[in-house]
Amino acid sequence: MAILTRRLCLLGGATIAASPLLPRPLRAQEEIDLSPAQPHRVRAQKVEEAIRLLPRDLRLANAGKLTVATNPGRFPFGGYATDSCTPIGAEIDIAQLVADSLGLVLEVVPTAWADWPLGLISGKFDAVTSNVTVTEERKQRFDFSTYRNDLLGFYVALDHRLQSIAKPEDVAGLKVIVSSGTNQEQILLRWIEANRAKGLPNTEVQYYDDEAVLDLALQSGRADVYLGPNATSAFKAARVRKTRLVGTFSGGWPQTAEIAVTTKKGAGLAEPITVALNAQIEAGTYGRALARWNLSAEAIQRSRTNPPGLPAK
């Protein structure tokens, strides 16, 4: 029955009303809220400056609504609530702040990652919040309003002696777990080569396909540290409470990588969304929204429209 309910929900978007009262954020000692009602979701008031920037001839996918696509594939970015139906997560919370700011009702459309570009270009939805990194190639077809740094995180067991990894040299002599074929693996291997050229101790690289085995390696001391996407590791650390963060690096190292609300090129939505995000940054609602999902380390100080993106490989 849960599977059937989920399929029925996917036929339409999940609609959330605009202009509510602001609820309190979750306290650090509380469990992460996975309920469909999301009573602790951070909400925002209208931002008149952002609303004035909306094009007069703007055609939304659904009148009066901001229709936003997201991929509810993995928390904290997005997943389904305990009803196996309602999409929730950090990306939905950011979309909510934007919709509230623009005086629109949020409609969330669960979308496979591979399908969001065509859906955005065709007008099926107005925006995407799905951990999309700004790249120069994507900027040719889409506009961007940044809202998060794309970070990699180093995590150790709670009782590990290691306190900080602040530079590539700090991984010398450590046993580091990383996933094969990933961007973070390539960065780590470049660091190891550079450290070797400096005569520093070698770094042992470990690979695990099974997450349970990976966790055991960290807890038993067979490995010192895990390097992976900060967001997913931060969410797990907050829920399981067996690991802690000791350092972050840009996912585009040595370039800075940023995550952004993605809209169709020339649709006229990017600048209003950027203004809306900056208003919420200043109001503190943005920071509270990230804190709900343990993503404060990825917060930006100011949203930018179409900043320099990662270069084409």
PDB file of C-alpha atoms in Angstrom:
ATOM      1  CA  MET A   1       0.000   0.000   0.000  1.00  0.00           C
ATOM      2  CA  ALA A   2       2.882   2.382   0.767  1.00  0.00           C
ATOM      3  CA  ILE A   3       4.285   1.873  -2.739  1.00  0.00           C
ATOM      4  CA  LEU A   4       0.895   2.569  -4.315  1.00  0.00           C
ATOM      5  CA  THR A   5       0.452   5.714  -2.219  1.00  0.00           C
ATOM      6  CA  ARG A   6       3.868   6.962  -3.238  1.00  0.00           C
ATOM      7  CA  ARG A   7       3.102   6.466  -6.928  1.00  0.00           C
ATOM      8  CA  LEU A   8      -0.177   8.335  -6.595  1.00  0.00           C
ATOM      9  CA  CYS A   9       1.626  11.235  -4.918  1.00  0.00           C
ATOM     10  CA  LEU A  10       4.157  11.394  -7.723  1.00  0.00           C
ATOM     11  CA  LEU A  11       1.394  12.088 -10.230  1.00  0.00           C
ATOM     12  CA  GLY A  12       1.235  15.630  -8.915  1.00  0.00           C
ATOM     13  CA  GLY A  13       3.374  17.987  -6.905  1.00  0.00           C
ATOM     14  CA  ALA A  14       3.222  18.459  -3.168  1.00  0.00           C
ATOM     15  CA  THR A  15       1.720  21.893  -2.557  1.00  0.00           C
ATOM     16  CA  ILE A  16       2.645  24.093   0.390  1.00  0.00           C
ATOM     17  CA  ALA A  17       0.914  27.400   1.135  1.00  0.00           C
ATOM     18  CA  ALA A  18       2.737  30.735   1.214  1.00  0.00           C
ATOM     19  CA  SER A  19       3.119  33.485   3.824  1.00  0.00           C
ATOM     20  CA  PRO A  20       2.882  31.454   7.068  1.00  0.00           C
ATOM     21  CA  LEU A  21       4.024  32.279  10.557  1.00  0.00           C
ATOM     22  CA  LEU A  22       7.637  31.429  11.287  1.00  0.00           C
ATOM     23  CA  PRO A  23       8.033  28.279  13.421  1.00  0.00           C
ATOM     24  CA  ARG A  24      11.034  27.700  15.647  1.00  0.00           C
ATOM     25  CA  PRO A  25      13.932  25.645  14.252  1.00  0.00           C
ATOM     26  CA  LEU A  26      14.848  22.254  15.638  1.00  0.00           C
ATOM     27  CA  ARG A  27      17.124  22.331  18.664  1.00  0.00           C
ATOM     28  CA  ALA A  28      20.412  20.477  18.395  1.00  0.00           C
ATOM     29  CA  GLN A  29      19.317  17.796  20.850  1.00  0.00           C
ATOM     30  CA  GLU A  30      16.118  16.996  18.945  1.00  0.00           C
ATOM     31  CA  GLU A  31      15.785  14.294  16.350  1.00  0.00           C
ATOM     32  CA  ILE A  32      15.836  15.297  12.681  1.00  0.00           C
ATOM     33  CA  ASP A  33      12.237  15.816  11.593  1.00  0.00           C
ATOM     34  CA  LEU A  34      11.160  13.288   8.959  1.00  0.00           C
ATOM     35  CA  SER A  35       7.422  13.790   9.428  1.00  0.00           C
ATOM     36  CA  PRO A  36       5.247  14.667   6.403  1.00  0.00           C
ATOM     37  CA  ALA A  37       3.787  17.693   8.211  1.00  0.00           C
ATOM     38  CA  GLN A  38       7.244  19.243   8.754  1.00  0.00           C
ATOM     39  CA  PRO A  39       6.069  21.489  11.629  1.00  0.00           C
ATOM     40  CA  HIS A  40       9.596  22.788  12.181  1.00  0.00           C
ATOM     41  CA  ARG A  41      10.255  23.795   8.573  1.00  0.00           C
ATOM     42  CA  VAL A  42      11.587  27.351   8.475  1.00  0.00           C
ATOM     43  CA  ARG A  43       9.260  29.718   6.632  1.00  0.00           C
ATOM     44  CA  ALA A  44       9.688  33.278   5.367  1.00  0.00           C
ATOM     45  CA  GLN A  45       7.727  36.462   4.776  1.00  0.00           C
ATOM     46  CA  LYS A  46       7.346  38.089   1.360  1.00  0.00           C
ATOM     47  CA  VAL A  47      10.312  40.070   0.015  1.00  0.00           C
ATOM     48  CA  GLU A  48       8.816  42.971  -1.895  1.00  0.00           C
ATOM     49  CA  GLU A  49      12.086  43.845  -3.625  1.00  0.00           C
ATOM     50  CA  ALA A  50      12.292  40.350  -5.079  1.00  0.00           C
ATOM     51  CA  ILE A  51       8.629  40.400  -6.129  1.00  0.00           C
ATOM     52  CA  ARG A  52       9.109  43.715  -7.989  1.00  0.00           C
ATOM     53  CA  LEU A  53      11.905  42.136 -10.021  1.00  0.00           C
ATOM     54  CA  LEU A  54       9.655  39.399 -11.395  1.00  0.00           C
ATOM     55  CA  PRO A  55       9.010  39.954 -15.132  1.00  0.00           C
ATOM     56  CA  ARG A  56       5.528  41.300 -15.891  1.00  0.00           C
ATOM     57  CA  ASP A  57       5.139  38.721 -18.645  1.00  0.00           C
ATOM     58  CA  LEU A  58       6.403  35.855 -16.462  1.00  0.00           C
ATOM     59  CA  ARG A  59       4.666  32.600 -17.295  1.00  0.00           C
ATOM     60  CA  LEU A  60       4.865  30.109 -14.476  1.00  0.00           C
ATOM     61  CA  ALA A  61       4.354  26.386 -14.948  1.00  0.00           C
ATOM     62  CA  ASN A  62       1.320  26.689 -12.671  1.00  0.00           C
ATOM     63  CA  ALA A  63      -0.326  30.066 -12.023  1.00  0.00           C
ATOM     64  CA  GLY A  64       0.284  31.391  -8.523  1.00  0.00           C
ATOM     65  CA  LYS A  65       2.789  28.644  -7.735  1.00  0.00           C
ATOM     66  CA  LEU A  66       6.528  28.195  -7.864  1.00  0.00           C
ATOM     67  CA  THR A  67       6.900  24.699  -9.271  1.00  0.00           C
ATOM     68  CA  VAL A  68      10.254  23.274  -8.214  1.00  0.00           C
ATOM     69  CA  ALA A  69      11.814  19.980  -9.244  1.00  0.00           C
ATOM     70  CA  THR A  70      14.004  18.013  -6.875  1.00  0.00           C
ATOM     71  CA  ASN A  71      15.388  14.501  -6.720  1.00  0.00           C
ATOM     72  CA  PRO A  72      14.325  12.910  -3.414  1.00  0.00           C
ATOM     73  CA  GLY A  73      17.030  10.267  -3.634  1.00  0.00           C
ATOM     74  CA  ARG A  74      19.117  10.776  -0.524  1.00  0.00           C
ATOM     75  CA  PHE A  75      19.002  12.815   2.654  1.00  0.00           C
ATOM     76  CA  PRO A  76      19.763  15.493   3.595  1.00  0.00           C
ATOM     77  CA  PHE A  77      19.166  16.846   0.086  1.00  0.00           C
ATOM     78  CA  GLY A  78      15.821  15.168  -0.326  1.00  0.00           C
ATOM     79  CA  GLY A  79      13.910  12.029   0.462  1.00  0.00           C
ATOM     80  CA  TYR A  80      10.439  10.917   1.431  1.00  0.00           C
ATOM     81  CA  ALA A  81       8.821  11.484   4.801  1.00  0.00           C
ATOM     82  CA  THR A  82       7.599   8.683   7.007  1.00  0.00           C
ATOM     83  CA  ASP A  83       4.422   8.486   4.897  1.00  0.00           C
ATOM     84  CA  SER A  84       6.583   7.309   1.935  1.00  0.00           C
ATOM     85  CA  CYS A  85       4.881  10.022  -0.096  1.00  0.00           C
ATOM     86  CA  THR A  86       5.812  13.571   0.881  1.00  0.00           C
ATOM     87  CA  PRO A  87       9.181  14.846  -0.415  1.00  0.00           C
ATOM     88  CA  ILE A  88      11.170  16.580   2.326  1.00  0.00           C
ATOM     89  CA  GLY A  89      14.760  17.653   2.858  1.00  0.00           C
ATOM     90  CA  ALA A  90      17.183  20.548   2.711  1.00  0.00           C
ATOM     91  CA  GLU A  91      16.534  21.243  -0.983  1.00  0.00           C
ATOM     92  CA  ILE A  92      12.787  21.482  -0.384  1.00  0.00           C
ATOM     93  CA  ASP A  93      13.382  23.825   2.552  1.00  0.00           C
ATOM     94  CA  ILE A  94      15.424  26.164   0.347  1.00  0.00           C
ATOM     95  CA  ALA A  95      12.715  26.069  -2.312  1.00  0.00           C
ATOM     96  CA  GLN A  96      10.179  26.916   0.402  1.00  0.00           C
ATOM     97  CA  LEU A  97      12.105  30.025   1.429  1.00  0.00           C
ATOM     98  CA  VAL A  98      12.249  31.177  -2.185  1.00  0.00           C
ATOM     99  CA  ALA A  99       8.545  30.565  -2.812  1.00  0.00           C
ATOM    100  CA  ASP A 100       7.552  32.333   0.402  1.00  0.00           C
ATOM    101  CA  SER A 101       9.782  35.294  -0.485  1.00  0.00           C
ATOM    102  CA  LEU A 102       8.127  35.622  -3.900  1.00  0.00           C
ATOM    103  CA  GLY A 103       4.622  35.336  -2.461  1.00  0.00           C
ATOM    104  CA  LEU A 104       3.969  32.066  -4.254  1.00  0.00           C
ATOM    105  CA  VAL A 105       2.750  28.638  -3.210  1.00  0.00           C
ATOM    106  CA  LEU A 106       5.457  25.988  -3.424  1.00  0.00           C
ATOM    107  CA  GLU A 107       4.737  22.926  -5.528  1.00  0.00           C
ATOM    108  CA  VAL A 108       7.382  20.213  -5.360  1.00  0.00           C
ATOM    109  CA  VAL A 109       7.806  17.848  -8.302  1.00  0.00           C
ATOM    110  CA  PRO A 110       9.918  14.739  -7.555  1.00  0.00           C
ATOM    111  CA  THR A 111      12.162  14.312 -10.598  1.00  0.00           C
ATOM    112  CA  ALA A 112      14.941  11.929 -11.586  1.00  0.00           C
ATOM    113  CA  TRP A 113      18.298  13.664 -11.816  1.00  0.00           C
ATOM    114  CA  ALA A 114      18.661  12.934 -15.526  1.00  0.00           C
ATOM    115  CA  ASP A 115      15.273  14.513 -16.297  1.00  0.00           C
ATOM    116  CA  TRP A 116      15.589  17.957 -14.739  1.00  0.00           C
ATOM    117  CA  PRO A 117      17.317  19.748 -17.676  1.00  0.00           C
ATOM    118  CA  LEU A 118      14.614  18.861 -20.207  1.00  0.00           C
ATOM    119  CA  GLY A 119      11.825  19.530 -17.721  1.00  0.00           C
ATOM    120  CA  LEU A 120      13.197  22.983 -16.980  1.00  0.00           C
ATOM    121  CA  ILE A 121      13.708  23.916 -20.625  1.00  0.00           C
ATOM    122  CA  SER A 122      10.239  22.657 -21.602  1.00  0.00           C
ATOM    123  CA  GLY A 123       8.537  24.649 -18.834  1.00  0.00           C
ATOM    124  CA  LYS A 124       7.307  21.645 -16.852  1.00  0.00           C
ATOM    125  CA  PHE A 125       8.649  23.382 -13.772  1.00  0.00           C
ATOM    126  CA  ASP A 126      10.076  26.812 -12.976  1.00  0.00           C
ATOM    127  CA  ALA A 127      13.170  25.962 -10.971  1.00  0.00           C
ATOM    128  CA  VAL A 128      15.337  23.127  -9.703  1.00  0.00           C
ATOM    129  CA  THR A 129      16.801  22.692  -6.228  1.00  0.00           C
ATOM    130  CA  SER A 130      18.596  19.368  -6.452  1.00  0.00           C
ATOM    131  CA  ASN A 131      22.235  19.880  -5.452  1.00  0.00           C
ATOM    132  CA  VAL A 132      23.061  21.310  -8.890  1.00  0.00           C
ATOM    133  CA  THR A 133      26.615  22.656  -9.113  1.00  0.00           C
ATOM    134  CA  VAL A 134      27.281  25.767 -11.198  1.00  0.00           C
ATOM    135  CA  THR A 135      29.442  24.925 -14.219  1.00  0.00           C
ATOM    136  CA  GLU A 136      30.405  26.983 -17.236  1.00  0.00           C
ATOM    137  CA  GLU A 137      28.831  24.395 -19.515  1.00  0.00           C
ATOM    138  CA  ARG A 138      25.485  24.509 -17.686  1.00  0.00           C
ATOM    139  CA  LYS A 139      25.507  28.317 -17.734  1.00  0.00           C
ATOM    140  CA  GLN A 140      25.033  28.178 -21.486  1.00  0.00           C
ATOM    141  CA  ARG A 141      21.487  26.830 -20.991  1.00  0.00           C
ATOM    142  CA  PHE A 142      20.529  27.774 -17.439  1.00  0.00           C
ATOM    143  CA  ASP A 143      20.641  30.636 -14.948  1.00  0.00           C
ATOM    144  CA  PHE A 144      21.807  30.163 -11.369  1.00  0.00           C
ATOM    145  CA  SER A 145      21.211  31.687  -7.937  1.00  0.00           C
ATOM    146  CA  THR A 146      23.703  30.249  -5.469  1.00  0.00           C
ATOM    147  CA  TYR A 147      22.680  29.050  -2.015  1.00  0.00           C
ATOM    148  CA  ARG A 148      25.277  26.558  -0.773  1.00  0.00           C
ATOM    149  CA  ASN A 149      28.945  25.723  -1.027  1.00  0.00           C
ATOM    150  CA  ASP A 150      29.691  22.340  -2.568  1.00  0.00           C
ATOM    151  CA  LEU A 151      31.943  20.790   0.052  1.00  0.00           C
ATOM    152  CA  LEU A 152      33.767  17.554   0.681  1.00  0.00           C
ATOM    153  CA  GLY A 153      34.113  16.548   4.310  1.00  0.00           C
ATOM    154  CA  PHE A 154      36.636  14.547   6.323  1.00  0.00           C
ATOM    155  CA  TYR A 155      34.977  12.501   9.087  1.00  0.00           C
ATOM    156  CA  VAL A 156      36.590  10.482  11.880  1.00  0.00           C
ATOM    157  CA  ALA A 157      35.295   8.355  14.738  1.00  0.00           C
ATOM    158  CA  LEU A 158      34.249  10.420  17.754  1.00  0.00           C
ATOM    159  CA  ASP A 159      37.192   9.226  19.873  1.00  0.00           C
ATOM    160  CA  HIS A 160      39.870   9.545  17.173  1.00  0.00           C
ATOM    161  CA  ARG A 161      42.911  11.635  18.061  1.00  0.00           C
ATOM    162  CA  LEU A 162      42.720  13.625  14.815  1.00  0.00           C
ATOM    163  CA  GLN A 163      41.295  17.091  15.306  1.00  0.00           C
ATOM    164  CA  SER A 164      41.792  18.892  12.004  1.00  0.00           C
ATOM    165  CA  ILE A 165      42.588  18.437   8.329  1.00  0.00           C
ATOM    166  CA  ALA A 166      43.195  21.927   6.997  1.00  0.00           C
ATOM    167  CA  LYS A 167      45.521  21.346   4.040  1.00  0.00           C
ATOM    168  CA  PRO A 168      46.589  18.516   1.695  1.00  0.00           C
ATOM    169  CA  GLU A 169      49.708  17.808   3.755  1.00  0.00           C
ATOM    170  CA  ASP A 170      47.505  16.827   6.692  1.00  0.00           C
ATOM    171  CA  VAL A 171      46.501  13.545   5.035  1.00  0.00           C
ATOM    172  CA  ALA A 172      50.112  12.350   4.917  1.00  0.00           C
ATOM    173  CA  GLY A 173      50.532   9.173   6.941  1.00  0.00           C
ATOM    174  CA  LEU A 174      46.790   8.599   7.342  1.00  0.00           C
ATOM    175  CA  LYS A 175      44.552   5.737   6.230  1.00  0.00           C
ATOM    176  CA  VAL A 176      41.791   7.388   4.204  1.00  0.00           C
ATOM    177  CA  ILE A 177      38.572   5.813   2.946  1.00  0.00           C
ATOM    178  CA  VAL A 178      37.204   7.202  -0.322  1.00  0.00           C
ATOM    179  CA  SER A 179      34.779   5.959  -2.975  1.00  0.00           C
ATOM    180  CA  SER A 180      36.305   4.727  -6.222  1.00  0.00           C
ATOM    181  CA  GLY A 181      35.686   6.726  -9.397  1.00  0.00           C
ATOM    182  CA  THR A 182      34.551   9.865  -7.584  1.00  0.00           C
ATOM    183  CA  ASN A 183      35.690  13.464  -7.753  1.00  0.00           C
ATOM    184  CA  GLN A 184      36.957  13.243  -4.181  1.00  0.00           C
ATOM    185  CA  GLU A 185      39.096  10.247  -5.055  1.00  0.00           C
ATOM    186  CA  GLN A 186      40.794  12.216  -7.825  1.00  0.00           C
ATOM    187  CA  ILE A 187      41.443  15.120  -5.477  1.00  0.00           C
ATOM    188  CA  LEU A 188      42.863  12.802  -2.804  1.00  0.00           C
ATOM    189  CA  LEU A 189      45.156  11.057  -5.306  1.00  0.00           C
ATOM    190  CA  ARG A 190      46.499  14.424  -6.484  1.00  0.00           C
ATOM    191  CA  TRP A 191      47.244  15.358  -2.880  1.00  0.00           C
ATOM    192  CA  ILE A 192      49.061  12.080  -2.308  1.00  0.00           C
ATOM    193  CA  GLU A 193      51.253  12.636  -5.368  1.00  0.00           C
ATOM    194  CA  ALA A 194      52.074  16.172  -4.248  1.00  0.00           C
ATOM    195  CA  ASN A 195      52.893  14.979  -0.728  1.00  0.00           C
ATOM    196  CA  ARG A 196      55.082  12.198  -2.084  1.00  0.00           C
ATOM    197  CA  ALA A 197      57.041  14.756  -4.112  1.00  0.00           C
ATOM    198  CA  LYS A 198      57.645  16.656  -0.868  1.00  0.00           C
ATOM    199  CA  GLY A 199      58.966  13.533   0.837  1.00  0.00           C
ATOM    200  CA  LEU A 200      56.000  13.250   3.194  1.00  0.00           C
ATOM    201  CA  PRO A 201      54.710   9.895   4.513  1.00  0.00           C
ATOM    202  CA  ASN A 202      52.427   7.957   2.187  1.00  0.00           C
ATOM    203  CA  THR A 203      48.651   7.944   2.542  1.00  0.00           C
ATOM    204  CA  GLU A 204      46.937   4.564   2.479  1.00  0.00           C
ATOM    205  CA  VAL A 205      43.759   4.679   0.401  1.00  0.00           C
ATOM    206  CA  GLN A 206      40.970   2.256   1.299  1.00  0.00           C
ATOM    207  CA  TYR A 207      37.834   1.411  -0.690  1.00  0.00           C
ATOM    208  CA  TYR A 208      34.629  -0.162   0.620  1.00  0.00           C
ATOM    209  CA  ASP A 209      31.490  -0.956  -1.346  1.00  0.00           C
ATOM    210  CA  ASP A 210      29.525  -1.802   1.790  1.00  0.00           C
ATOM    211  CA  GLU A 211      28.701   1.188   3.996  1.00  0.00           C
ATOM    212  CA  ALA A 212      28.455  -1.011   7.094  1.00  0.00           C
ATOM    213  CA  VAL A 213      31.990  -2.277   6.506  1.00  0.00           C
ATOM    214  CA  LEU A 214      33.153   1.297   5.963  1.00  0.00           C
ATOM    215  CA  ASP A 215      31.653   2.340   9.291  1.00  0.00           C
ATOM    216  CA  LEU A 216      33.287  -0.610  11.048  1.00  0.00           C
ATOM    217  CA  ALA A 217      36.678   0.324   9.598  1.00  0.00           C
ATOM    218  CA  LEU A 218      36.379   3.813  11.071  1.00  0.00           C
ATOM    219  CA  GLN A 219      35.122   2.674  14.457  1.00  0.00           C
ATOM    220  CA  SER A 220      37.708  -0.116  14.799  1.00  0.00           C
ATOM    221  CA  GLY A 221      40.661   2.064  13.810  1.00  0.00           C
ATOM    222  CA  ARG A 222      41.489   0.170  10.612  1.00  0.00           C
ATOM    223  CA  ALA A 223      40.984   3.518   8.890  1.00  0.00           C
ATOM    224  CA  ASP A 224      41.591   7.008  10.215  1.00  0.00           C
ATOM    225  CA  VAL A 225      39.238   9.120   8.167  1.00  0.00           C
ATOM    226  CA  TYR A 226      36.514   9.045   5.513  1.00  0.00           C
ATOM    227  CA  LEU A 227      36.474  11.587   2.670  1.00  0.00           C
ATOM    228  CA  GLY A 228      33.141  12.109   0.923  1.00  0.00           C
ATOM    229  CA  PRO A 229      30.383  14.632   0.186  1.00  0.00           C
ATOM    230  CA  ASN A 230      30.020  16.694   3.342  1.00  0.00           C
ATOM    231  CA  ALA A 231      26.240  16.951   3.211  1.00  0.00           C
ATOM    232  CA  THR A 232      25.486  13.241   3.385  1.00  0.00           C
ATOM    233  CA  SER A 233      28.200  12.614   5.974  1.00  0.00           C
ATOM    234  CA  ALA A 234      26.984  15.534   8.105  1.00  0.00           C
ATOM    235  CA  PHE A 235      23.429  14.218   8.052  1.00  0.00           C
ATOM    236  CA  LYS A 236      24.586  10.765   9.081  1.00  0.00           C
ATOM    237  CA  ALA A 237      26.801  12.174  11.825  1.00  0.00           C
ATOM    238  CA  ALA A 238      23.839  14.071  13.249  1.00  0.00           C
ATOM    239  CA  ARG A 239      21.600  11.003  13.275  1.00  0.00           C
ATOM    240  CA  VAL A 240      23.990   8.190  14.218  1.00  0.00           C
ATOM    241  CA  ARG A 241      26.406  10.301  16.284  1.00  0.00           C
ATOM    242  CA  LYS A 242      29.434   8.073  15.848  1.00  0.00           C
ATOM    243  CA  THR A 243      31.546  10.362  13.654  1.00  0.00           C
ATOM    244  CA  ARG A 244      32.594  14.008  13.616  1.00  0.00           C
ATOM    245  CA  LEU A 245      33.818  16.524  11.054  1.00  0.00           C
ATOM    246  CA  VAL A 246      37.521  17.451  11.057  1.00  0.00           C
ATOM    247  CA  GLY A 247      37.812  19.404   7.807  1.00  0.00           C
ATOM    248  CA  THR A 248      36.148  20.524   4.599  1.00  0.00           C
ATOM    249  CA  PHE A 249      37.345  21.325   1.089  1.00  0.00           C
ATOM    250  CA  SER A 250      35.610  22.596  -2.012  1.00  0.00           C
ATOM    251  CA  GLY A 251      34.103  19.892  -4.175  1.00  0.00           C
ATOM    252  CA  GLY A 252      35.795  21.573  -7.132  1.00  0.00           C
ATOM    253  CA  TRP A 253      39.229  21.880  -5.504  1.00  0.00           C
ATOM    254  CA  PRO A 254      41.270  23.903  -6.239  1.00  0.00           C
ATOM    255  CA  GLN A 255      38.349  25.868  -7.722  1.00  0.00           C
ATOM    256  CA  THR A 256      35.363  26.873  -5.601  1.00  0.00           C
ATOM    257  CA  ALA A 257      32.174  24.992  -6.377  1.00  0.00           C
ATOM    258  CA  GLU A 258      28.718  26.361  -5.518  1.00  0.00           C
ATOM    259  CA  ILE A 259      25.243  24.838  -5.482  1.00  0.00           C
ATOM    260  CA  ALA A 260      22.459  26.958  -6.962  1.00  0.00           C
ATOM    261  CA  VAL A 261      18.758  27.263  -7.657  1.00  0.00           C
ATOM    262  CA  THR A 262      18.606  26.531 -11.380  1.00  0.00           C
ATOM    263  CA  THR A 263      16.198  28.254 -13.765  1.00  0.00           C
ATOM    264  CA  LYS A 264      15.733  28.398 -17.525  1.00  0.00           C
ATOM    265  CA  LYS A 265      18.148  30.730 -19.303  1.00  0.00           C
ATOM    266  CA  GLY A 266      16.601  34.148 -19.761  1.00  0.00           C
ATOM    267  CA  ALA A 267      13.382  33.331 -17.884  1.00  0.00           C
ATOM    268  CA  GLY A 268      13.890  36.334 -15.618  1.00  0.00           C
ATOM    269  CA  LEU A 269      13.703  34.345 -12.389  1.00  0.00           C
ATOM    270  CA  ALA A 270      17.362  34.213 -11.398  1.00  0.00           C
ATOM    271  CA  GLU A 271      17.762  37.773 -10.120  1.00  0.00           C
ATOM    272  CA  PRO A 272      14.508  37.776  -8.089  1.00  0.00           C
ATOM    273  CA  ILE A 273      15.533  34.445  -6.548  1.00  0.00           C
ATOM    274  CA  THR A 274      19.006  35.787  -5.710  1.00  0.00           C
ATOM    275  CA  VAL A 275      17.468  38.820  -4.007  1.00  0.00           C
ATOM    276  CA  ALA A 276      15.071  36.541  -2.137  1.00  0.00           C
ATOM    277  CA  LEU A 277      17.901  34.314  -0.913  1.00  0.00           C
ATOM    278  CA  ASN A 278      19.970  37.279   0.242  1.00  0.00           C
ATOM    279  CA  ALA A 279      16.989  38.615   2.161  1.00  0.00           C
ATOM    280  CA  GLN A 280      16.669  35.279   3.946  1.00  0.00           C
ATOM    281  CA  ILE A 281      20.415  35.158   4.626  1.00  0.00           C
ATOM    282  CA  GLU A 282      20.151  38.558   6.310  1.00  0.00           C
ATOM    283  CA  ALA A 283      16.996  37.560   8.201  1.00  0.00           C
ATOM    284  CA  GLY A 284      18.606  34.402   9.574  1.00  0.00           C
ATOM    285  CA  THR A 285      15.961  32.076   8.142  1.00  0.00           C
ATOM    286  CA  TYR A 286      18.443  30.706   5.596  1.00  0.00           C
ATOM    287  CA  GLY A 287      20.910  29.713   8.306  1.00  0.00           C
ATOM    288  CA  ARG A 288      18.164  28.081  10.340  1.00  0.00           C
ATOM    289  CA  ALA A 289      17.002  26.106   7.306  1.00  0.00           C
ATOM    290  CA  LEU A 290      20.493  24.681   6.736  1.00  0.00           C
ATOM    291  CA  ALA A 291      20.959  23.980  10.436  1.00  0.00           C
ATOM    292  CA  ARG A 292      17.891  21.719  10.434  1.00  0.00           C
ATOM    293  CA  TRP A 293      19.805  19.293   8.211  1.00  0.00           C
ATOM    294  CA  ASN A 294      23.235  19.833   9.793  1.00  0.00           C
ATOM    295  CA  LEU A 295      24.464  21.743   6.743  1.00  0.00           C
ATOM    296  CA  SER A 296      25.695  24.932   8.426  1.00  0.00           C
ATOM    297  CA  ALA A 297      29.247  24.216   7.220  1.00  0.00           C
ATOM    298  CA  GLU A 298      28.032  24.730   3.637  1.00  0.00           C
ATOM    299  CA  ALA A 299      26.384  28.106   4.217  1.00  0.00           C
ATOM    300  CA  ILE A 300      27.308  31.028   1.970  1.00  0.00           C
ATOM    301  CA  GLN A 301      27.526  34.660   3.024  1.00  0.00           C
ATOM    302  CA  ARG A 302      25.761  36.002  -0.052  1.00  0.00           C
ATOM    303  CA  SER A 303      23.875  34.558  -3.009  1.00  0.00           C
ATOM    304  CA  ARG A 304      25.158  35.395  -6.486  1.00  0.00           C
ATOM    305  CA  THR A 305      23.538  35.258  -9.899  1.00  0.00           C
ATOM    306  CA  ASN A 306      25.520  33.267 -12.471  1.00  0.00           C
ATOM    307  CA  PRO A 307      28.924  33.348 -10.744  1.00  0.00           C
ATOM    308  CA  PRO A 308      31.967  31.757 -12.381  1.00  0.00           C
ATOM    309  CA  GLY A 309      31.324  28.022 -12.604  1.00  0.00           C
ATOM    310  CA  LEU A 310      33.545  24.998 -12.689  1.00  0.00           C
ATOM    311  CA  PRO A 311      35.329  24.794 -16.050  1.00  0.00           C
ATOM    312  CA  ALA A 312      34.492  22.114 -18.588  1.00  0.00           C
ATOM    313  CA  LYS A 313      36.721  19.049 -18.210  1.00  0.00           C
TER     314      LYS A 313
END
